[in-house]
JSON list of C-alpha atoms in Angstrom, two decimals:
[
{"chain": "A", "resi": 4, "resn": "MET", "atom": "CA", "xyz": [-14.16, 117.07, -55.70]},
{"chain": "A", "resi": 5, "resn": "GLU", "atom": "CA", "xyz": [-15.15, 119.66, -53.52]},
{"chain": "A", "resi": 6, "resn": "ILE", "atom": "CA", "xyz": [-17.78, 122.04, -53.92]},
{"chain": "A", "resi": 7, "resn": "ARG", "atom": "CA", "xyz": [-18.89, 125.31, -52.68]},
{"chain": "A", "resi": 8, "resn": "PHE", "atom": "CA", "xyz": [-22.59, 125.60, -52.94]},
{"chain": "A", "resi": 9, "resn": "HIS", "atom": "CA", "xyz": [-25.29, 128.03, -50.87]},
{"chain": "A", "resi": 10, "resn": "LYS", "atom": "CA", "xyz": [-28.66, 126.47, -49.40]},
{"chain": "A", "resi": 11, "resn": "TYR", "atom": "CA", "xyz": [-31.96, 129.19, -51.00]},
{"chain": "A", "resi": 12, "resn": "GLN", "atom": "CA", "xyz": [-35.88, 129.45, -49.90]},
{"chain": "A", "resi": 13, "resn": "GLY", "atom": "CA", "xyz": [-38.38, 130.63, -51.99]},
{"chain": "A", "resi": 14, "resn": "THR", "atom": "CA", "xyz": [-41.51, 130.23, -48.84]},
{"chain": "A", "resi": 15, "resn": "GLY", "atom": "CA", "xyz": [-40.30, 126.72, -48.64]},
{"chain": "A", "resi": 16, "resn": "ASN", "atom": "CA", "xyz": [-39.29, 126.12, -51.62]},
{"chain": "A", "resi": 17, "resn": "ASP", "atom": "CA", "xyz": [-35.71, 125.06, -51.05]},
{"chain": "A", "resi": 18, "resn": "PHE", "atom": "CA", "xyz": [-32.33, 124.89, -54.48]},
{"chain": "A", "resi": 19, "resn": "ILE", "atom": "CA", "xyz": [-29.00, 124.42, -53.40]},
{"chain": "A", "resi": 20, "resn": "LEU", "atom": "CA", "xyz": [-26.86, 127.25, -55.69]},
{"chain": "A", "resi": 21, "resn": "ILE", "atom": "CA", "xyz": [-24.03, 126.82, -57.42]},
{"chain": "A", "resi": 22, "resn": "ASP", "atom": "CA", "xyz": [-21.71, 128.84, -58.27]},
{"chain": "A", "resi": 23, "resn": "ASP", "atom": "CA", "xyz": [-20.45, 126.85, -61.85]},
{"chain": "A", "resi": 24, "resn": "ARG", "atom": "CA", "xyz": [-19.22, 129.52, -63.55]},
{"chain": "A", "resi": 25, "resn": "LYS", "atom": "CA", "xyz": [-16.26, 127.83, -64.96]},
{"chain": "A", "resi": 26, "resn": "LEU", "atom": "CA", "xyz": [-17.98, 124.92, -66.24]},
{"chain": "A", "resi": 27, "resn": "GLN", "atom": "CA", "xyz": [-16.51, 122.50, -62.94]},
{"chain": "A", "resi": 28, "resn": "PHE", "atom": "CA", "xyz": [-19.60, 121.28, -61.74]},
{"chain": "A", "resi": 29, "resn": "PRO", "atom": "CA", "xyz": [-19.98, 117.15, -62.95]},
{"chain": "A", "resi": 30, "resn": "ASP", "atom": "CA", "xyz": [-22.04, 116.45, -65.66]},
{"chain": "A", "resi": 31, "resn": "ASP", "atom": "CA", "xyz": [-23.57, 113.48, -63.83]},
{"chain": "A", "resi": 32, "resn": "LEU", "atom": "CA", "xyz": [-27.26, 113.21, -62.91]},
{"chain": "A", "resi": 33, "resn": "THR", "atom": "CA", "xyz": [-26.55, 110.74, -59.89]},
{"chain": "A", "resi": 34, "resn": "VAL", "atom": "CA", "xyz": [-24.27, 113.78, -58.92]},
{"chain": "A", "resi": 35, "resn": "ILE", "atom": "CA", "xyz": [-27.50, 115.86, -58.95]},
{"chain": "A", "resi": 36, "resn": "GLU", "atom": "CA", "xyz": [-30.10, 113.30, -57.30]},
{"chain": "A", "resi": 37, "resn": "THR", "atom": "CA", "xyz": [-27.34, 112.55, -54.14]},
{"chain": "A", "resi": 38, "resn": "LEU", "atom": "CA", "xyz": [-27.39, 116.68, -53.34]},
{"chain": "A", "resi": 39, "resn": "CYS", "atom": "CA", "xyz": [-30.40, 117.11, -52.94]},
{"chain": "A", "resi": 40, "resn": "HIS", "atom": "CA", "xyz": [-31.85, 114.04, -50.94]},
{"chain": "A", "resi": 41, "resn": "ARG", "atom": "CA", "xyz": [-32.50, 114.24, -47.70]},
{"chain": "A", "resi": 42, "resn": "ARG", "atom": "CA", "xyz": [-30.67, 112.13, -46.03]},
{"chain": "A", "resi": 43, "resn": "PHE", "atom": "CA", "xyz": [-27.24, 111.60, -47.97]},
{"chain": "A", "resi": 44, "resn": "GLY", "atom": "CA", "xyz": [-27.11, 115.15, -49.52]},
{"chain": "A", "resi": 45, "resn": "ILE", "atom": "CA", "xyz": [-27.65, 118.27, -48.39]},
{"chain": "A", "resi": 46, "resn": "GLY", "atom": "CA", "xyz": [-31.15, 118.04, -49.30]},
{"chain": "A", "resi": 47, "resn": "ALA", "atom": "CA", "xyz": [-32.85, 120.65, -52.18]},
{"chain": "A", "resi": 48, "resn": "ASP", "atom": "CA", "xyz": [-36.21, 120.52, -54.20]},
{"chain": "A", "resi": 49, "resn": "GLY", "atom": "CA", "xyz": [-33.91, 121.17, -57.08]},
{"chain": "A", "resi": 50, "resn": "LEU", "atom": "CA", "xyz": [-30.12, 122.35, -57.86]},
{"chain": "A", "resi": 51, "resn": "ILE", "atom": "CA", "xyz": [-29.12, 125.60, -59.53]},
{"chain": "A", "resi": 52, "resn": "LEU", "atom": "CA", "xyz": [-25.89, 125.92, -61.43]},
{"chain": "A", "resi": 53, "resn": "ILE", "atom": "CA", "xyz": [-25.55, 129.35, -62.48]},
{"chain": "A", "resi": 54, "resn": "ARG", "atom": "CA", "xyz": [-23.42, 130.03, -65.17]},
{"chain": "A", "resi": 55, "resn": "LYS", "atom": "CA", "xyz": [-22.37, 132.91, -68.44]},
{"chain": "A", "resi": 56, "resn": "HIS", "atom": "CA", "xyz": [-23.48, 133.67, -71.17]},
{"chain": "A", "resi": 57, "resn": "PRO", "atom": "CA", "xyz": [-22.88, 136.20, -73.98]},
{"chain": "A", "resi": 58, "resn": "ASP", "atom": "CA", "xyz": [-26.38, 137.28, -74.34]},
{"chain": "A", "resi": 59, "resn": "TYR", "atom": "CA", "xyz": [-28.07, 137.55, -71.12]},
{"chain": "A", "resi": 60, "resn": "ASP", "atom": "CA", "xyz": [-26.44, 138.18, -67.53]},
{"chain": "A", "resi": 61, "resn": "PHE", "atom": "CA", "xyz": [-26.47, 135.11, -66.67]},
{"chain": "A", "resi": 62, "resn": "GLU", "atom": "CA", "xyz": [-27.34, 131.28, -67.70]},
{"chain": "A", "resi": 63, "resn": "MET", "atom": "CA", "xyz": [-30.18, 129.11, -65.12]},
{"chain": "A", "resi": 64, "resn": "VAL", "atom": "CA", "xyz": [-29.42, 125.78, -65.48]},
{"chain": "A", "resi": 65, "resn": "TYR", "atom": "CA", "xyz": [-32.08, 123.89, -63.35]},
{"chain": "A", "resi": 66, "resn": "TYR", "atom": "CA", "xyz": [-32.44, 120.20, -62.20]},
{"chain": "A", "resi": 67, "resn": "ASN", "atom": "CA", "xyz": [-34.99, 119.09, -60.08]},
{"chain": "A", "resi": 68, "resn": "SER", "atom": "CA", "xyz": [-33.88, 116.52, -57.07]},
{"chain": "A", "resi": 69, "resn": "ASP", "atom": "CA", "xyz": [-34.74, 114.47, -59.54]},
{"chain": "A", "resi": 70, "resn": "GLY", "atom": "CA", "xyz": [-32.26, 115.09, -61.46]},
{"chain": "A", "resi": 71, "resn": "THR", "atom": "CA", "xyz": [-34.66, 116.07, -65.38]},
{"chain": "A", "resi": 72, "resn": "GLN", "atom": "CA", "xyz": [-34.87, 119.61, -65.96]},
{"chain": "A", "resi": 73, "resn": "SER", "atom": "CA", "xyz": [-38.00, 121.74, -66.27]},
{"chain": "A", "resi": 74, "resn": "MET", "atom": "CA", "xyz": [-38.76, 125.96, -65.76]},
{"chain": "A", "resi": 75, "resn": "CYS", "atom": "CA", "xyz": [-39.18, 126.92, -62.03]},
{"chain": "A", "resi": 76, "resn": "GLY", "atom": "CA", "xyz": [-40.42, 130.21, -60.89]},
{"chain": "A", "resi": 77, "resn": "ASN", "atom": "CA", "xyz": [-39.38, 130.29, -56.76]},
{"chain": "A", "resi": 78, "resn": "GLY", "atom": "CA", "xyz": [-36.68, 128.47, -58.35]},
{"chain": "A", "resi": 79, "resn": "SER", "atom": "CA", "xyz": [-35.88, 131.54, -61.11]},
{"chain": "A", "resi": 80, "resn": "ARG", "atom": "CA", "xyz": [-35.83, 134.19, -58.38]},
{"chain": "A", "resi": 81, "resn": "CYS", "atom": "CA", "xyz": [-33.86, 132.23, -55.61]},
{"chain": "A", "resi": 82, "resn": "ALA", "atom": "CA", "xyz": [-31.40, 132.43, -58.93]},
{"chain": "A", "resi": 83, "resn": "VAL", "atom": "CA", "xyz": [-32.02, 136.46, -59.38]},
{"chain": "A", "resi": 84, "resn": "HIS", "atom": "CA", "xyz": [-30.80, 136.92, -55.99]},
{"chain": "A", "resi": 85, "resn": "PHE", "atom": "CA", "xyz": [-28.02, 134.86, -56.18]},
{"chain": "A", "resi": 86, "resn": "ALA", "atom": "CA", "xyz": [-26.40, 136.10, -59.80]},
{"chain": "A", "resi": 87, "resn": "LYS", "atom": "CA", "xyz": [-26.33, 139.21, -58.63]},
{"chain": "A", "resi": 88, "resn": "SER", "atom": "CA", "xyz": [-25.10, 138.53, -55.15]},
{"chain": "A", "resi": 89, "resn": "LEU", "atom": "CA", "xyz": [-22.10, 137.08, -57.51]},
{"chain": "A", "resi": 90, "resn": "GLY", "atom": "CA", "xyz": [-21.87, 140.58, -59.73]},
{"chain": "A", "resi": 91, "resn": "MET", "atom": "CA", "xyz": [-23.46, 139.35, -62.52]},
{"chain": "A", "resi": 92, "resn": "THR", "atom": "CA", "xyz": [-26.07, 142.02, -62.05]},
{"chain": "A", "resi": 93, "resn": "GLY", "atom": "CA", "xyz": [-27.38, 144.98, -61.27]},
{"chain": "A", "resi": 94, "resn": "ASP", "atom": "CA", "xyz": [-31.82, 145.25, -59.83]},
{"chain": "A", "resi": 95, "resn": "LYS", "atom": "CA", "xyz": [-33.06, 144.53, -62.91]},
{"chain": "A", "resi": 96, "resn": "THR", "atom": "CA", "xyz": [-31.94, 141.37, -65.17]},
{"chain": "A", "resi": 97, "resn": "THR", "atom": "CA", "xyz": [-31.94, 139.15, -68.13]},
{"chain": "A", "resi": 98, "resn": "PHE", "atom": "CA", "xyz": [-31.45, 135.03, -67.59]},
{"chain": "A", "resi": 99, "resn": "LEU", "atom": "CA", "xyz": [-31.38, 132.33, -69.96]},
{"chain": "A", "resi": 100, "resn": "SER", "atom": "CA", "xyz": [-33.37, 129.70, -68.20]},
{"chain": "A", "resi": 101, "resn": "THR", "atom": "CA", "xyz": [-34.73, 125.65, -69.37]},
{"chain": "A", "resi": 102, "resn": "ASP", "atom": "CA", "xyz": [-38.19, 127.72, -71.34]},
{"chain": "A", "resi": 103, "resn": "GLY", "atom": "CA", "xyz": [-36.28, 130.75, -72.55]},
{"chain": "A", "resi": 104, "resn": "PRO", "atom": "CA", "xyz": [-35.29, 134.40, -71.06]},
{"chain": "A", "resi": 105, "resn": "HIS", "atom": "CA", "xyz": [-36.59, 136.23, -69.12]},
{"chain": "A", "resi": 106, "resn": "GLU", "atom": "CA", "xyz": [-36.42, 139.82, -67.34]},
{"chain": "A", "resi": 107, "resn": "ALA", "atom": "CA", "xyz": [-36.78, 140.11, -63.45]},
{"chain": "A", "resi": 108, "resn": "THR", "atom": "CA", "xyz": [-36.36, 142.84, -60.68]},
{"chain": "A", "resi": 109, "resn": "ILE", "atom": "CA", "xyz": [-34.61, 143.04, -57.29]},
{"chain": "A", "resi": 110, "resn": "LYS", "atom": "CA", "xyz": [-34.88, 145.08, -53.74]},
{"chain": "A", "resi": 111, "resn": "GLY", "atom": "CA", "xyz": [-33.27, 143.71, -51.05]},
{"chain": "A", "resi": 112, "resn": "ASP", "atom": "CA", "xyz": [-35.13, 140.42, -50.49]},
{"chain": "A", "resi": 113, "resn": "ILE", "atom": "CA", "xyz": [-37.78, 139.92, -52.86]},
{"chain": "A", "resi": 114, "resn": "VAL", "atom": "CA", "xyz": [-37.91, 139.58, -56.23]},
{"chain": "A", "resi": 115, "resn": "SER", "atom": "CA", "xyz": [-40.17, 139.48, -59.34]},
{"chain": "A", "resi": 116, "resn": "VAL", "atom": "CA", "xyz": [-39.91, 137.00, -62.26]},
{"chain": "A", "resi": 117, "resn": "GLN", "atom": "CA", "xyz": [-41.69, 137.65, -65.55]},
{"chain": "A", "resi": 118, "resn": "LEU", "atom": "CA", "xyz": [-42.95, 134.42, -67.15]},
{"chain": "A", "resi": 119, "resn": "TYR", "atom": "CA", "xyz": [-43.95, 133.79, -70.58]},
{"chain": "A", "resi": 120, "resn": "ASP", "atom": "CA", "xyz": [-47.55, 134.56, -72.19]},
{"chain": "A", "resi": 121, "resn": "VAL", "atom": "CA", "xyz": [-50.23, 131.49, -71.78]},
{"chain": "A", "resi": 122, "resn": "ASP", "atom": "CA", "xyz": [-51.90, 131.72, -75.31]},
{"chain": "A", "resi": 123, "resn": "SER", "atom": "CA", "xyz": [-54.06, 129.01, -73.30]},
{"chain": "A", "resi": 124, "resn": "VAL", "atom": "CA", "xyz": [-56.49, 127.79, -70.83]},
{"chain": "A", "resi": 125, "resn": "GLU", "atom": "CA", "xyz": [-57.77, 124.40, -71.03]},
{"chain": "A", "resi": 126, "resn": "GLU", "atom": "CA", "xyz": [-61.10, 124.33, -68.81]},
{"chain": "A", "resi": 127, "resn": "LEU", "atom": "CA", "xyz": [-61.67, 120.52, -67.52]},
{"chain": "A", "resi": 128, "resn": "THR", "atom": "CA", "xyz": [-64.32, 118.43, -65.74]},
{"chain": "A", "resi": 129, "resn": "ASP", "atom": "CA", "xyz": [-61.79, 118.25, -63.08]},
{"chain": "A", "resi": 130, "resn": "GLY", "atom": "CA", "xyz": [-60.28, 121.71, -62.65]},
{"chain": "A", "resi": 131, "resn": "VAL", "atom": "CA", "xyz": [-58.48, 123.92, -65.03]},
{"chain": "A", "resi": 132, "resn": "PHE", "atom": "CA", "xyz": [-55.31, 123.84, -66.89]},
{"chain": "A", "resi": 133, "resn": "ILE", "atom": "CA", "xyz": [-52.48, 125.58, -67.45]},
{"chain": "A", "resi": 134, "resn": "ASN", "atom": "CA", "xyz": [-49.05, 125.47, -68.28]},
{"chain": "A", "resi": 135, "resn": "THR", "atom": "CA", "xyz": [-47.13, 128.17, -67.03]},
{"chain": "A", "resi": 136, "resn": "GLY", "atom": "CA", "xyz": [-43.28, 127.10, -68.25]},
{"chain": "A", "resi": 137, "resn": "SER", "atom": "CA", "xyz": [-44.53, 123.94, -66.45]},
{"chain": "A", "resi": 138, "resn": "PRO", "atom": "CA", "xyz": [-47.71, 121.74, -66.59]},
{"chain": "A", "resi": 139, "resn": "HIS", "atom": "CA", "xyz": [-50.24, 122.62, -64.28]},
{"chain": "A", "resi": 140, "resn": "HIS", "atom": "CA", "xyz": [-53.74, 120.78, -63.31]},
{"chain": "A", "resi": 141, "resn": "ILE", "atom": "CA", "xyz": [-55.56, 123.02, -60.65]},
{"chain": "A", "resi": 142, "resn": "ALA", "atom": "CA", "xyz": [-58.65, 121.19, -57.97]},
{"chain": "A", "resi": 143, "resn": "PHE", "atom": "CA", "xyz": [-60.69, 123.94, -56.75]},
{"chain": "A", "resi": 144, "resn": "LEU", "atom": "CA", "xyz": [-61.68, 123.17, -53.17]},
{"chain": "A", "resi": 145, "resn": "GLU", "atom": "CA", "xyz": [-62.67, 123.63, -49.83]},
{"chain": "A", "resi": 146, "resn": "ASP", "atom": "CA", "xyz": [-60.62, 122.86, -46.27]},
{"chain": "A", "resi": 147, "resn": "VAL", "atom": "CA", "xyz": [-57.28, 122.34, -48.31]},
{"chain": "A", "resi": 148, "resn": "LYS", "atom": "CA", "xyz": [-55.31, 122.19, -45.32]},
{"chain": "A", "resi": 149, "resn": "ASN", "atom": "CA", "xyz": [-56.79, 118.79, -44.33]},
{"chain": "A", "resi": 150, "resn": "PHE", "atom": "CA", "xyz": [-56.65, 117.54, -48.26]},
{"chain": "A", "resi": 151, "resn": "PRO", "atom": "CA", "xyz": [-55.06, 114.78, -48.44]},
{"chain": "A", "resi": 152, "resn": "VAL", "atom": "CA", "xyz": [-52.41, 116.28, -51.54]},
{"chain": "A", "resi": 153, "resn": "VAL", "atom": "CA", "xyz": [-50.03, 113.29, -51.46]},
{"chain": "A", "resi": 154, "resn": "PRO", "atom": "CA", "xyz": [-51.67, 110.23, -53.44]},
{"chain": "A", "resi": 155, "resn": "GLU", "atom": "CA", "xyz": [-53.70, 112.43, -54.44]},
{"chain": "A", "resi": 156, "resn": "GLY", "atom": "CA", "xyz": [-51.69, 114.70, -56.33]},
{"chain": "A", "resi": 157, "resn": "LYS", "atom": "CA", "xyz": [-49.85, 111.47, -56.32]},
{"chain": "A", "resi": 158, "resn": "ALA", "atom": "CA", "xyz": [-52.76, 109.59, -58.87]},
{"chain": "A", "resi": 159, "resn": "ILE", "atom": "CA", "xyz": [-53.29, 112.49, -61.29]},
{"chain": "A", "resi": 160, "resn": "ARG", "atom": "CA", "xyz": [-49.61, 113.53, -61.68]},
{"chain": "A", "resi": 161, "resn": "TYR", "atom": "CA", "xyz": [-49.50, 109.71, -62.88]},
{"chain": "A", "resi": 162, "resn": "SER", "atom": "CA", "xyz": [-52.89, 109.51, -64.75]},
{"chain": "A", "resi": 163, "resn": "GLU", "atom": "CA", "xyz": [-53.41, 108.80, -68.39]},
{"chain": "A", "resi": 164, "resn": "ALA", "atom": "CA", "xyz": [-54.57, 112.29, -68.77]},
{"chain": "A", "resi": 165, "resn": "TYR", "atom": "CA", "xyz": [-51.09, 113.29, -68.52]},
{"chain": "A", "resi": 166, "resn": "ALA", "atom": "CA", "xyz": [-48.73, 110.44, -69.64]},
{"chain": "A", "resi": 167, "resn": "PRO", "atom": "CA", "xyz": [-46.58, 109.87, -70.51]},
{"chain": "A", "resi": 168, "resn": "LYS", "atom": "CA", "xyz": [-44.77, 113.18, -68.95]},
{"chain": "A", "resi": 169, "resn": "GLY", "atom": "CA", "xyz": [-47.04, 113.91, -66.00]},
{"chain": "A", "resi": 170, "resn": "THR", "atom": "CA", "xyz": [-48.03, 116.77, -64.44]},
{"chain": "A", "resi": 171, "resn": "ASN", "atom": "CA", "xyz": [-47.71, 119.01, -61.46]},
{"chain": "A", "resi": 172, "resn": "VAL", "atom": "CA", "xyz": [-51.08, 118.85, -59.54]},
{"chain": "A", "resi": 173, "resn": "ASN", "atom": "CA", "xyz": [-52.25, 121.72, -57.55]},
{"chain": "A", "resi": 174, "resn": "PHE", "atom": "CA", "xyz": [-54.27, 121.41, -55.04]},
{"chain": "A", "resi": 175, "resn": "VAL", "atom": "CA", "xyz": [-56.57, 125.24, -54.47]},
{"chain": "A", "resi": 176, "resn": "GLU", "atom": "CA", "xyz": [-58.68, 126.78, -52.10]},
{"chain": "A", "resi": 177, "resn": "LEU", "atom": "CA", "xyz": [-60.92, 130.84, -52.82]},
{"chain": "A", "resi": 178, "resn": "GLU", "atom": "CA", "xyz": [-60.08, 132.85, -50.16]},
{"chain": "A", "resi": 179, "resn": "ASP", "atom": "CA", "xyz": [-61.43, 136.75, -49.53]},
{"chain": "A", "resi": 180, "resn": "GLY", "atom": "CA", "xyz": [-59.15, 139.39, -50.18]},
{"chain": "A", "resi": 181, "resn": "ASN", "atom": "CA", "xyz": [-58.65, 138.47, -53.95]},
{"chain": "A", "resi": 182, "resn": "ALA", "atom": "CA", "xyz": [-56.95, 135.50, -52.42]},
{"chain": "A", "resi": 183, "resn": "ILE", "atom": "CA", "xyz": [-56.37, 131.95, -52.57]},
{"chain": "A", "resi": 184, "resn": "PHE", "atom": "CA", "xyz": [-54.40, 129.74, -50.67]},
{"chain": "A", "resi": 185, "resn": "VAL", "atom": "CA", "xyz": [-52.95, 126.58, -52.11]},
{"chain": "A", "resi": 186, "resn": "ARG", "atom": "CA", "xyz": [-50.79, 123.10, -52.17]},
{"chain": "A", "resi": 187, "resn": "THR", "atom": "CA", "xyz": [-48.73, 121.55, -54.56]},
{"chain": "A", "resi": 188, "resn": "TYR", "atom": "CA", "xyz": [-47.99, 118.29, -55.71]},
{"chain": "A", "resi": 189, "resn": "GLU", "atom": "CA", "xyz": [-44.79, 118.25, -58.35]},
{"chain": "A", "resi": 190, "resn": "ARG", "atom": "CA", "xyz": [-43.42, 115.98, -60.86]},
{"chain": "A", "resi": 191, "resn": "GLY", "atom": "CA", "xyz": [-40.25, 115.50, -60.41]},
{"chain": "A", "resi": 192, "resn": "VAL", "atom": "CA", "xyz": [-39.85, 116.25, -56.60]},
{"chain": "A", "resi": 193, "resn": "GLU", "atom": "CA", "xyz": [-42.21, 113.21, -56.58]},
{"chain": "A", "resi": 194, "resn": "ASP", "atom": "CA", "xyz": [-44.31, 114.90, -52.86]},
{"chain": "A", "resi": 195, "resn": "GLU", "atom": "CA", "xyz": [-46.37, 117.91, -51.29]},
{"chain": "A", "resi": 196, "resn": "THR", "atom": "CA", "xyz": [-42.97, 120.58, -52.23]},
{"chain": "A", "resi": 197, "resn": "LEU", "atom": "CA", "xyz": [-43.91, 124.08, -49.49]},
{"chain": "A", "resi": 198, "resn": "SER", "atom": "CA", "xyz": [-44.34, 126.74, -52.28]},
{"chain": "A", "resi": 199, "resn": "CYS", "atom": "CA", "xyz": [-44.48, 125.75, -56.06]},
{"chain": "A", "resi": 200, "resn": "GLY", "atom": "CA", "xyz": [-43.82, 129.25, -57.93]},
{"chain": "A", "resi": 201, "resn": "THR", "atom": "CA", "xyz": [-45.61, 127.90, -61.75]},
{"chain": "A", "resi": 202, "resn": "GLY", "atom": "CA", "xyz": [-47.72, 126.23, -59.65]},
{"chain": "A", "resi": 203, "resn": "VAL", "atom": "CA", "xyz": [-49.51, 129.43, -57.85]},
{"chain": "A", "resi": 204, "resn": "THR", "atom": "CA", "xyz": [-48.60, 131.33, -60.52]},
{"chain": "A", "resi": 205, "resn": "ALA", "atom": "CA", "xyz": [-51.02, 129.16, -62.60]},
{"chain": "A", "resi": 206, "resn": "CYS", "atom": "CA", "xyz": [-53.85, 128.89, -59.83]},
{"chain": "A", "resi": 207, "resn": "SER", "atom": "CA", "xyz": [-53.99, 132.69, -60.19]},
{"chain": "A", "resi": 208, "resn": "LEU", "atom": "CA", "xyz": [-54.62, 132.87, -63.37]},
{"chain": "A", "resi": 209, "resn": "ALA", "atom": "CA", "xyz": [-56.55, 129.85, -63.08]},
{"chain": "A", "resi": 210, "resn": "ALA", "atom": "CA", "xyz": [-58.69, 132.07, -60.14]},
{"chain": "A", "resi": 211, "resn": "SER", "atom": "CA", "xyz": [-59.04, 134.87, -62.38]},
{"chain": "A", "resi": 212, "resn": "LEU", "atom": "CA", "xyz": [-62.46, 132.90, -63.92]},
{"chain": "A", "resi": 213, "resn": "LYS", "atom": "CA", "xyz": [-63.89, 132.56, -61.01]},
{"chain": "A", "resi": 214, "resn": "GLY", "atom": "CA", "xyz": [-63.09, 137.11, -60.58]},
{"chain": "A", "resi": 215, "resn": "TYR", "atom": "CA", "xyz": [-60.31, 137.42, -58.42]},
{"chain": "A", "resi": 216, "resn": "LYS", "atom": "CA", "xyz": [-58.91, 140.42, -60.57]},
{"chain": "A", "resi": 217, "resn": "SER", "atom": "CA", "xyz": [-55.01, 141.26, -60.16]},
{"chain": "A", "resi": 218, "resn": "PRO", "atom": "CA", "xyz": [-52.57, 140.35, -58.51]},
{"chain": "A", "resi": 219, "resn": "VAL", "atom": "CA", "xyz": [-53.23, 138.38, -57.30]},
{"chain": "A", "resi": 220, "resn": "ILE", "atom": "CA", "xyz": [-52.42, 136.95, -53.10]},
{"chain": "A", "resi": 221, "resn": "VAL", "atom": "CA", "xyz": [-51.35, 133.40, -52.43]},
{"chain": "A", "resi": 222, "resn": "HIS", "atom": "CA", "xyz": [-50.63, 131.65, -49.61]},
{"chain": "A", "resi": 223, "resn": "THR", "atom": "CA", "xyz": [-48.55, 128.34, -49.62]},
{"chain": "A", "resi": 224, "resn": "LEU", "atom": "CA", "xyz": [-47.30, 126.20, -45.94]},
{"chain": "A", "resi": 225, "resn": "GLY", "atom": "CA", "xyz": [-44.24, 128.41, -46.82]},
{"chain": "A", "resi": 226, "resn": "GLY", "atom": "CA", "xyz": [-44.89, 132.09, -47.31]},
{"chain": "A", "resi": 227, "resn": "THR", "atom": "CA", "xyz": [-47.44, 134.41, -49.57]},
{"chain": "A", "resi": 228, "resn": "LEU", "atom": "CA", "xyz": [-46.83, 135.50, -52.69]},
{"chain": "A", "resi": 229, "resn": "GLU", "atom": "CA", "xyz": [-48.28, 137.72, -55.31]},
{"chain": "A", "resi": 230, "resn": "VAL", "atom": "CA", "xyz": [-48.83, 137.33, -59.04]},
{"chain": "A", "resi": 231, "resn": "SER", "atom": "CA", "xyz": [-50.12, 140.08, -61.09]},
{"chain": "A", "resi": 232, "resn": "PHE", "atom": "CA", "xyz": [-51.13, 139.49, -65.15]},
{"chain": "A", "resi": 233, "resn": "ALA", "atom": "CA", "xyz": [-53.11, 141.29, -67.53]},
{"chain": "A", "resi": 234, "resn": "VAL", "atom": "CA", "xyz": [-56.39, 139.28, -69.48]},
{"chain": "A", "resi": 235, "resn": "LYS", "atom": "CA", "xyz": [-56.20, 138.57, -73.92]},
{"chain": "A", "resi": 236, "resn": "GLU", "atom": "CA", "xyz": [-57.78, 137.13, -75.83]},
{"chain": "A", "resi": 237, "resn": "GLY", "atom": "CA", "xyz": [-57.50, 133.39, -75.04]},
{"chain": "A", "resi": 238, "resn": "GLY", "atom": "CA", "xyz": [-55.37, 133.93, -72.27]},
{"chain": "A", "resi": 239, "resn": "PHE", "atom": "CA", "xyz": [-52.49, 135.63, -70.49]},
{"chain": "A", "resi": 240, "resn": "LYS", "atom": "CA", "xyz": [-49.85, 138.40, -70.76]},
{"chain": "A", "resi": 241, "resn": "ASP", "atom": "CA", "xyz": [-47.34, 140.55, -68.36]},
{"chain": "A", "resi": 242, "resn": "ILE", "atom": "CA", "xyz": [-47.29, 138.01, -65.66]},
{"chain": "A", "resi": 243, "resn": "PHE", "atom": "CA", "xyz": [-44.79, 138.67, -62.90]},
{"chain": "A", "resi": 244, "resn": "LEU", "atom": "CA", "xyz": [-44.73, 136.08, -59.77]},
{"chain": "A", "resi": 245, "resn": "LYS", "atom": "CA", "xyz": [-43.36, 138.34, -57.18]},
{"chain": "A", "resi": 246, "resn": "GLY", "atom": "CA", "xyz": [-42.00, 136.82, -53.63]},
{"chain": "A", "resi": 247, "resn": "PRO", "atom": "CA", "xyz": [-38.62, 136.75, -51.49]},
{"chain": "A", "resi": 248, "resn": "ALA", "atom": "CA", "xyz": [-35.33, 135.19, -51.54]},
{"chain": "A", "resi": 249, "resn": "THR", "atom": "CA", "xyz": [-33.61, 134.08, -48.21]},
{"chain": "A", "resi": 250, "resn": "PRO", "atom": "CA", "xyz": [-30.02, 132.42, -47.78]},
{"chain": "A", "resi": 251, "resn": "VAL", "atom": "CA", "xyz": [-30.53, 130.43, -45.86]},
{"chain": "A", "resi": 252, "resn": "TYR", "atom": "CA", "xyz": [-26.75, 128.55, -45.61]},
{"chain": "A", "resi": 253, "resn": "SER", "atom": "CA", "xyz": [-23.41, 128.10, -47.34]},
{"chain": "A", "resi": 254, "resn": "GLY", "atom": "CA", "xyz": [-20.33, 124.92, -47.60]},
{"chain": "A", "resi": 255, "resn": "LEU", "atom": "CA", "xyz": [-19.17, 122.90, -48.95]},
{"chain": "A", "resi": 256, "resn": "ILE", "atom": "CA", "xyz": [-18.89, 118.82, -50.21]},
{"chain": "A", "resi": 257, "resn": "ASP", "atom": "CA", "xyz": [-17.17, 116.74, -51.48]},
{"chain": "A", "resi": 258, "resn": "VAL", "atom": "CA", "xyz": [-18.85, 114.70, -54.64]}
]
């Protein structure tokens, strides 16, 4: 079977986007793993199917590169950009994702996606835990640029504290100008990614506990994002993740 795909990246977090309005994509996780493989397939952190939905502008079905499903912030921004290119939405949209409906706006290549309210923040002895649609452990450090993210992140991801499902792990350095620098070990990718949307969102909310104000500017290895929010009792509301969603190339592949 020949499939047309579109490759996108959102601050270095890369995805395979597929127009699946005719529901022709094979229901086979090994196909997803192969397409996302960087040596045997197209290569991506995740794969996104765009489908019709009777109650929303579109439905985004997201898979991590290992075939598992989760909410993806950067993937959502790329999905909005792609859905607009298909004529499924305009500059404002409401779409359905793995964790429910979301609103978004798009202007050029800049997409802003609203995430769900965070009702609780767990302060730990070695960091903070926040769920922004996906679970995130956050540790504040110095010299994050030279930190061994993969071995340290993997150890926390698979630790007994987060068994059996595990967690994403973020290492954060506070910067001047209401900015932070973030590196993330992503569950489901099982490696460091150049950017993680729900991760930088969680880190921005955690930074507010240290006096940072909305919007927080987030620097990642793949580029810059902006996270805005309002504080509520016990958590946060009106959370938006904003940044570029960039088409890279498109093509055909046999599966």
